[in-house]
Amino acid sequence: MLKAVILIGGPEKGTRFRPLSLDTPKPLFPVAGKPIIQHHIEACVRIKELKEILILGFYPPSQMQQFVSNMQNLYDVNIRYLLEFTSLGTAGGMYHFRDQIRSGNPSAFFVLNGDVCADFPLQQLYDFHAGKGDRALVTIMGTEATRQQAVHYGCLVLGKNEEVTHYVEKPRSYVSTLINCGVYCCSMEIFSRMGAVFHSKQLDYNSLNNGNGKDSGHIQFEQEILTPLAGTGKMFALQVNNWWSQVKTAGSAIYANRHYLALYKNTHPERLANAGQKTSEHSQGSLICNIVPDVHIHPTASVHPTATLGPNVSIGPGVVIGPGVRIRESIILENAVIKDHTLVLHSIVGRGSQIGMWARVEGTPSDPDPNKPFAKMENPPLFNNDGRLNPSITILGYAVSVPSEMILLNSIVLPHKELSRSFKNEIIL
C-alpha cells in the first residue's frame, strides 16, 4: 500500500499570486479547468496501490472542505485535509501528522509540493525508489535547469548509482544544473530522521527560546532533512525529462495551463474542445465557436459561434463570451462576461469580471526562453530596479469592470474596481 502527501502551505504563502489568491486559495486556482492540486490528485490516483491522499496545510477548513468532498466523490481513494495549527514548514507538518501517514502500514509515501505543476511520473519514481531496496530513505524527482536559474532551486550533485552526494537549497553560487522538483518518494524510516531534528529543536527551544517567532515544531524538509542526508548513501535522485514548472506567479499559471491542456490530449481528450468548429450536444448541430487547439470550455459556459478561442485558453463555468471575441493564451474564470469584438491576449480574467465591447486586454508572456534548453519560468519581481512595473500578463481580480473601447496593457487590477479609462503598465489599487 502507498499514500501521498500534498503540501499546500497557507494563506500567508502565495503572496506573489495576488490578486488571484485574494478570493481563491492558491492551491484551488483553476489551471486547464481544474484546481492546481486536482492535477496532483489525478496523478496519484493513477497508481493502483495508492489508497490515501493527505493534504497538509493551514488554510481554514471552510475554504478546503467543499473541494475535498468533491474529490472524495470523484475518485476511489480516501482523501483528507489535515489542518496544521500554525505554519510548521515542509517537514514539520508531516512529522506532526506522522501517525495518520503511518496508519495502515504503507510501504512508502509520496510527497508533492502544492505549487508545482508537472507531468508527474509517480509510478516511475516509486519503481526506482523500491529498486534501491532498504537503503533508500528518500528519492527526489530531479530535472535539468540552466546554470543561471539553478541557483533559485535546490541543487543536487549525483554520485554513482544515482546517489545524492551533495544537496544545497538555493545556493549562493553555482553547484549543479540538476534541481529538486519538489516531488519525493519516502520510506517510513524518514520519520526517525524528522524525530531526531524535532527533539534537538525542543532542547534548543527550551534553553534559548528561539526568537524567530516560529513554532518549535517548524522543520524544513529541504534544509534540515535532505541536506544532512546527502552523502550518507540513503538519498537518491531520479532525473526526468518530463515537463515541470513551479507556479509562483500568476504568469506561470498561463504557462502551466498550456502544458496541462497539451497533456489532456493523451490523458483526458474529452476535456478539450475539438479543433475547428465544435457542435454542441444539446443543439441541433449549431456551431459553438472557432477553436484553435488546445482549448478547454466548461460545459456551462456560453460562447457565441462567431468567437474564436485558442490556442491555450481555458474558459470557466458560467462564462459568457459575445460575438466576434478573440481570446488566446488566457484563463477566463467563472461567471466572467466578455462582450462583443473584444480581444484578450496573455491575460487572466477574474471571477465575475466584465469586459465591454471592442476593448483590448493584453499582457506580456513571461515564458521560459525557447532558445535555451532546460530553461524554466522566470519569476521576476513585480518592479524592476527603476521602480517600474515589469512587463507581465494582465490580471483582472474578482468582479472588475472594464468599459467598452478601453485598452488595458500589462496591468494588474485589484478586485471590485470599475475602470473609467485605459491603463498601461500600472497596478490599479
Coordinates of C-alpha atoms in Angstrom, one line a residue, residues 276-280 283 286-291 297-298 300-309 315 319-327 336-342:
G276 CA -12.2 23.7 -36.0
Q277 CA -15.9 24.3 -35.4
K278 CA -17.4 22.4 -32.5
T279 CA -21.0 21.4 -32.3
S280 CA -22.9 21.2 -29.0
S283 CA -28.4 21.9 -30.0
S286 CA -25.3 24.7 -34.1
L287 CA -21.7 25.9 -34.1
I288 CA -20.2 26.7 -30.7
C289 CA -17.2 28.8 -32.0
N290 CA -14.0 28.6 -33.9
I291 CA -11.3 26.7 -32.0
I297 CA -14.5 25.1 -22.4
H298 CA -16.6 24.3 -19.3
T300 CA -21.9 25.6 -18.6
A301 CA -20.1 28.4 -20.4
S302 CA -21.9 30.2 -23.2
V303 CA -19.7 31.0 -26.2
H304 CA -21.0 32.8 -29.3
P305 CA -20.5 30.9 -32.6
T306 CA -18.5 33.8 -34.2
A307 CA -16.0 33.9 -31.3
T308 CA -12.5 32.5 -31.9
L309 CA -10.7 30.9 -29.0
I315 CA -13.0 29.0 -20.1
V319 CA -18.7 32.4 -18.6
V320 CA -20.4 34.4 -21.3
I321 CA -18.5 35.2 -24.5
G322 CA -20.0 37.5 -27.1
P323 CA -19.9 37.7 -30.9
G324 CA -16.5 38.2 -32.6
V325 CA -14.5 37.9 -29.4
R326 CA -10.9 36.7 -29.9
I327 CA -9.1 35.1 -26.9
A336 CA -16.9 36.4 -16.3
V337 CA -18.6 38.3 -19.2
I338 CA -16.6 39.3 -22.3
K339 CA -18.7 41.4 -24.7
D340 CA -18.7 41.7 -28.5
H341 CA -15.5 42.0 -30.5
T342 CA -13.1 42.3 -27.6

